[in-house]
Amino acid sequence: MQLNLDNVDIEILKFLQKDATLTNKELAFKLNKSIATIHERIRRLKEQGYIMRIVAILDRKKVDRNLIAFSHVFLKAHTAEALGEFENEVAKFSEVMECFQMTGAYDFILRIATSDMDTYHLFLRNKLATLPNVSTVQSFFVLSETKSDTAYPL
Amino acid sequence: MQLNLDNVDIEILKFLQKDATLTNKELAFKLNKSIATIHERIRRLKEQGYIMRIVAILDRKKVDRNLIAFSHVFLKAHTAEALGEFENEVAKFSEVMECFQMTGAYDFILRIATSDMDTYHLFLRNKLATLPNVSTVQSFFVLSETKSDTAYPL
DNA sequence: TTTGAAAAGGAAACTGG
DNA sequence: CCAGTTTCCTTTTCAAA
C-alpha cells in the first residue's frame, strides 16, 4: 500500500502519536519547517482522517479498572441478524472497551475492564451471559501488561 | 475502591478522554466553573498521574495496518527469566502493539498490527517463532472492529 | 506548498475577594 | 474556589513568493 504522506507528514504523526501536546512551534523546530507549514499539515491530516481524534490516556489502575479480561465468545446462531444484534447489545455495556469479530474458533473477542474479579463475575452473569444468543464464554485475565502502545509505527 | 476525585475531576476526565483538544475555557463553560479552577484541576490530574499522556489516535487503515491479530503464545519454560526475556524481546517488535501475560491456558496474548496476512506470516515465521522459548502460537484475526474505545467509563 | 508577519485567542501566573 | 488582570505564548489567517 502506498501512503499518501510525505516525510514531514509521517514525522508529524509519529510525534503526535506519542505526545499531542507538542505545539506547532516545537514541531516546526524539530522538523525544520515553518509554523504555518506544520499548521497546514496537521489541518490536512485531520481533515483527511489520518488523525481521528486527540485524547487523554488515563492510568486505568488509578480509575479503578484493575482487571482486564479477554473474553472469547461463541454464539449459538450465526445469521447476519444474530451477529449484528450481539454487536449492538455488547457495545452498550460500559465494561466492554473493545469488541472484535474474529476468524477461527471464536466468534468474538471482547476486552473487558472492571475493578476486580467480583465485578467481572457480576458482569459475566448479569450482562454478557444473559444475551440471548451467547453459547460459551471463555475468560482470560491479564496478570501483567508488558507493552501497551496506541502508536502505530510509521 | 475509593477514587480521590470529586465530580468536577470526573467530568473533566470524561471529556478529555473523548477530546483532549477542548480548551480550559470550553470546559469551564460546560462545567460551570472558572477557567482558573479547570486549569488547576487538570494540572493536578496530570501531576498525580491520572492523565498519563495526550495522544493522537490514527485511523489504522489509513496508515497501512489493515490486519489485527491476537496471538496466543505458550512458552516452553516458565521460569522468571524465561518469562522476562520473552517480554523483553517481544516488546522490541514494532508489529506488537500490546503484550499481556495471562492466566489460564496461554502464557501471553499479543495484539499484532500488520498491513496484511503476508506480512503477518513473515512476522510470525521470522520474528515471533524464532524466539528461543516459544512453544506454540495460536493466531486469531480480526474480521471487524465493532467497538474500540480508549475511554474508561467514570 | 511554503513562508513571515499580523491579528485573535488561549494559557499561565498572580492578585484580592 | 472565583473573577479579573497582565504577560506570554500559540493558533489562525492572509498576502506574497
XYZ file of C-alpha atoms (C1' of nucleotides) in Angstrom:
342
model
C 0.000 0.000 0.000
C 1.143 3.452 -0.914
C 0.680 6.056 1.770
C -0.423 9.455 0.659
C 2.023 11.059 3.019
C 5.458 12.573 2.685
C 8.214 12.518 5.271
C 7.012 15.642 7.023
C 3.532 14.199 7.491
C 4.962 10.955 8.764
C 7.225 12.677 11.250
C 4.352 14.799 12.499
C 2.203 11.698 13.005
C 4.993 9.903 14.820
C 5.375 12.769 17.232
C 1.665 13.379 17.796
C 1.004 9.693 18.438
C 3.426 9.933 21.352
C 2.574 13.402 22.591
C -0.192 15.510 21.152
C 0.560 18.449 23.434
C 3.531 19.398 21.280
C 2.966 22.867 19.893
C 3.246 23.774 16.239
C 6.285 25.801 17.179
C 8.016 22.823 18.768
C 7.221 20.592 15.791
C 8.408 23.298 13.401
C 11.725 23.409 15.208
C 12.128 19.618 15.286
C 11.320 19.261 11.598
C 12.974 22.429 10.291
C 9.764 23.789 8.876
C 7.772 26.938 9.433
C 4.967 27.086 11.957
C 2.498 27.781 9.160
C 3.558 24.644 7.305
C 3.123 22.473 10.372
C -0.236 24.042 10.987
C -1.379 23.374 7.444
C -0.123 19.774 7.508
C -1.917 18.969 10.723
C -5.083 20.573 9.414
C -4.950 18.297 6.366
C -4.111 15.201 8.401
C -7.226 15.797 10.475
C -9.397 16.710 7.523
C -8.368 13.617 5.599
C -8.997 11.400 8.602
C -5.462 10.230 9.356
C -5.816 11.774 12.794
C -9.179 10.614 14.101
C -9.014 12.298 17.471
C -6.821 13.646 20.240
C -7.492 12.008 23.592
C -6.237 11.797 27.143
C -4.976 8.342 28.116
C -5.697 7.616 31.762
C -3.919 5.319 34.177
C -6.551 2.612 34.430
C -5.396 1.467 37.848
C -5.994 4.953 39.207
C -9.552 4.978 37.912
C -10.399 1.609 39.389
C -10.072 -0.634 36.372
C -7.587 -3.078 37.803
C -8.784 -6.143 35.993
C -8.588 -6.608 32.254
C -10.169 -9.704 30.782
C -10.230 -11.050 27.270
C -13.491 -12.853 26.800
C -13.840 -15.222 23.894
C -17.464 -15.536 22.957
C -19.075 -18.150 20.810
C -22.644 -17.651 19.599
C -25.417 -20.157 19.001
C -26.745 -18.672 15.776
C -24.582 -17.147 13.089
C -27.003 -15.318 10.870
C -26.281 -11.715 9.958
C -29.032 -10.615 12.346
C -27.693 -12.692 15.203
C -24.207 -11.297 14.786
C -25.468 -7.753 14.395
C -27.658 -7.908 17.441
C -24.877 -9.283 19.583
C -22.598 -6.469 18.452
C -25.221 -3.861 19.241
C -26.010 -5.203 22.674
C -22.452 -5.780 23.732
C -21.392 -2.288 22.665
C -23.830 -0.881 25.226
C -22.004 -2.454 28.165
C -19.666 0.091 29.697
C -17.278 -2.670 30.796
C -16.614 -3.563 27.150
C -13.713 -1.491 25.864
C -13.352 -3.333 22.586
C -15.293 -5.872 20.572
C -13.824 -7.731 17.625
C -15.429 -10.221 15.340
C -12.852 -12.916 14.684
C -11.833 -15.664 12.348
C -11.116 -19.043 13.840
C -12.504 -20.881 16.769
C -14.350 -17.967 18.416
C -16.881 -15.537 17.090
C -15.877 -12.526 19.161
C -13.125 -11.345 21.407
C -14.061 -8.708 23.954
C -11.698 -6.697 26.065
C -13.385 -6.090 29.390
C -12.204 -3.628 32.034
C -13.583 -3.952 35.550
C -12.424 -3.059 39.028
C -11.883 -6.611 40.212
C -12.785 -10.249 39.781
C -16.089 -9.921 41.642
C -17.186 -7.173 39.324
C -16.159 -9.192 36.306
C -18.129 -12.109 37.607
C -21.229 -9.957 38.007
C -20.746 -8.556 34.518
C -20.485 -12.047 33.101
C -23.508 -13.433 34.921
C -25.832 -10.468 34.759
C -24.923 -8.909 31.470
C -22.877 -10.874 28.970
C -24.292 -14.332 29.653
C -27.864 -13.051 29.564
C -27.641 -12.034 25.917
C -29.960 -14.431 24.087
C -27.539 -15.771 21.541
C -24.442 -16.405 23.671
C -23.343 -20.019 23.678
C -19.994 -20.091 25.503
C -17.653 -17.566 27.044
C -14.053 -18.310 27.835
C -12.326 -15.731 30.003
C -8.610 -14.929 30.180
C -7.311 -12.474 32.730
C -4.366 -10.155 32.425
C -1.668 -10.760 35.011
C 0.597 -8.030 33.739
C 0.744 -5.577 30.904
C 4.201 -5.731 29.361
C 3.674 -3.473 26.388
C 0.789 -1.135 25.717
C 1.034 1.184 22.773
C -1.525 3.270 20.918
C 1.069 4.471 18.397
C 1.410 2.678 15.089
C 4.964 2.594 13.803
C 5.492 4.668 10.684
C -12.006 1.363 45.771
C -12.393 4.992 46.674
C -11.382 7.432 43.965
C -9.590 10.537 45.079
C -11.669 12.577 42.703
C -14.721 14.756 43.001
C -17.406 15.292 40.408
C -15.560 18.099 38.676
C -12.443 15.964 38.230
C -14.523 13.095 36.939
C -16.334 15.265 34.433
C -13.055 16.727 33.215
C -11.608 13.249 32.719
C -14.697 12.095 30.876
C -14.423 14.990 28.464
C -10.678 14.779 27.934
C -10.819 11.044 27.291
C -13.111 11.814 24.367
C -11.500 15.024 23.140
C -8.351 16.449 24.614
C -8.406 19.489 22.346
C -11.106 21.080 24.488
C -9.811 24.353 25.900
C -9.982 25.271 29.566
C -12.475 27.917 28.568
C -14.779 25.389 26.926
C -14.556 23.031 29.884
C -15.204 25.884 32.272
C -18.371 26.700 30.380
C -19.573 23.083 30.238
C -18.973 22.516 33.932
C -19.992 25.925 35.243
C -16.608 26.516 36.797
C -13.990 29.204 36.396
C -11.159 28.840 33.946
C -8.699 29.026 36.832
C -10.373 26.096 38.554
C -10.305 23.942 35.437
C -6.678 24.816 34.882
C -5.739 23.861 38.420
C -7.724 20.598 38.286
C -6.086 19.467 35.071
C -2.656 20.363 36.411
C -3.296 18.145 39.437
C -4.748 15.308 37.372
C -1.568 15.244 35.301
C 0.735 15.672 38.254
C -0.928 12.847 40.166
C -0.760 10.560 37.163
C -4.450 10.162 36.406
C -3.765 11.581 32.961
C -0.727 9.715 31.664
C -0.485 11.369 28.287
C -2.318 13.147 25.499
C -2.024 11.393 22.145
C -3.306 11.449 18.599
C -5.305 8.356 17.635
C -4.777 7.481 13.979
C -7.023 5.610 11.588
C -5.027 2.403 11.341
C -6.412 1.528 7.926
C -5.082 4.799 6.557
C -1.599 4.058 7.840
C -1.495 0.588 6.370
C -2.295 -1.534 9.394
C -5.266 -3.379 7.974
C -4.770 -6.637 9.797
C -5.057 -7.034 13.538
C -4.203 -10.402 15.011
C -4.447 -11.713 18.527
C -1.647 -14.189 19.020
C -1.833 -16.579 21.930
C 1.637 -17.679 22.871
C 2.629 -20.589 25.029
C 6.222 -20.886 26.243
C 8.355 -23.935 26.858
C 9.995 -22.795 30.067
C 8.214 -20.811 32.741
C 10.970 -19.545 34.959
C 11.065 -15.862 35.838
C 13.997 -15.417 33.460
C 12.231 -17.153 30.608
C 9.131 -15.019 31.022
C 11.150 -11.842 31.398
C 13.260 -12.485 28.354
C 10.240 -13.224 26.211
C 8.640 -9.974 27.326
C 11.777 -8.011 26.529
C 12.247 -9.484 23.091
C 8.655 -9.264 22.045
C 8.396 -5.629 23.108
C 11.064 -4.792 20.546
C 8.940 -5.928 17.607
C 7.229 -2.934 16.052
C 4.287 -5.112 14.973
C 3.444 -5.828 18.621
C 1.086 -3.171 19.889
C 0.320 -4.865 23.183
C 1.653 -7.761 25.204
C -0.186 -9.245 28.159
C 0.823 -12.023 30.454
C -2.284 -14.063 31.130
C -3.890 -16.509 33.486
C -5.325 -19.652 32.034
C -4.382 -21.765 29.098
C -1.953 -19.336 27.440
C 1.072 -17.523 28.734
C 0.752 -14.386 26.655
C -1.668 -12.630 24.405
C -0.176 -10.278 21.838
C -2.031 -7.789 19.729
C -0.263 -7.584 16.398
C -0.874 -4.922 13.746
C 0.396 -5.544 10.222
C -0.538 -4.439 6.752
C -1.855 -7.796 5.567
C -1.766 -11.548 6.021
C 1.516 -11.964 4.165
C 3.206 -9.508 6.454
C 1.760 -11.251 9.488
C 3.031 -14.547 8.203
C 6.537 -13.128 7.797
C 6.368 -11.640 11.269
C 5.344 -14.979 12.707
C 7.996 -17.020 10.900
C 10.919 -14.633 11.042
C 10.372 -12.889 14.326
C 7.940 -14.359 16.832
C 8.563 -18.052 16.166
C 12.327 -17.587 16.243
C 12.343 -16.537 19.879
C 14.058 -19.381 21.733
C 11.398 -20.133 24.282
C 8.252 -20.067 22.173
C 6.383 -23.360 22.184
C 3.112 -22.711 20.350
C 1.378 -19.719 18.801
C -2.305 -19.647 18.013
C -3.429 -16.752 15.827
C -6.866 -15.162 15.643
C -7.593 -12.489 13.090
C -9.953 -9.564 13.377
C -12.706 -9.567 10.788
C -14.322 -6.395 12.047
C -13.918 -3.974 14.872
C -17.318 -3.347 16.412
C -16.306 -1.242 19.381
C -12.978 0.398 20.039
C -12.694 2.731 22.978
C -9.743 4.203 24.845
C -12.018 5.958 27.334
C -12.757 4.271 30.650
C -16.260 4.962 31.902
C -16.327 7.085 35.040
C 3.048 24.493 -0.619
C 5.618 27.347 1.906
C 6.625 31.462 4.256
C 6.826 35.578 7.572
C 4.010 38.681 9.810
C -0.177 40.374 11.901
C -4.418 39.530 14.451
C -7.018 36.850 17.598
C -7.379 33.899 21.278
C -5.796 30.872 24.996
C -2.554 29.548 28.810
C -0.134 30.698 32.853
C 0.681 33.286 36.836
C -0.837 36.447 40.047
C -3.924 39.469 42.702
C -7.539 40.194 46.033
C -12.097 38.681 47.420
C -12.974 28.463 44.729
C -13.631 32.545 41.733
C -13.248 36.931 38.928
C -10.197 39.986 36.941
C -5.723 41.412 35.098
C -1.299 41.155 32.902
C 2.042 38.810 30.301
C 3.359 35.411 27.385
C 2.664 32.016 24.051
C 0.018 29.665 20.416
C -3.232 29.371 16.876
C -5.250 31.168 12.954
C -5.397 33.865 8.964
C -3.552 36.043 4.948
C -0.895 38.074 1.166
C 3.049 37.042 -1.346
C 6.607 34.098 -3.278
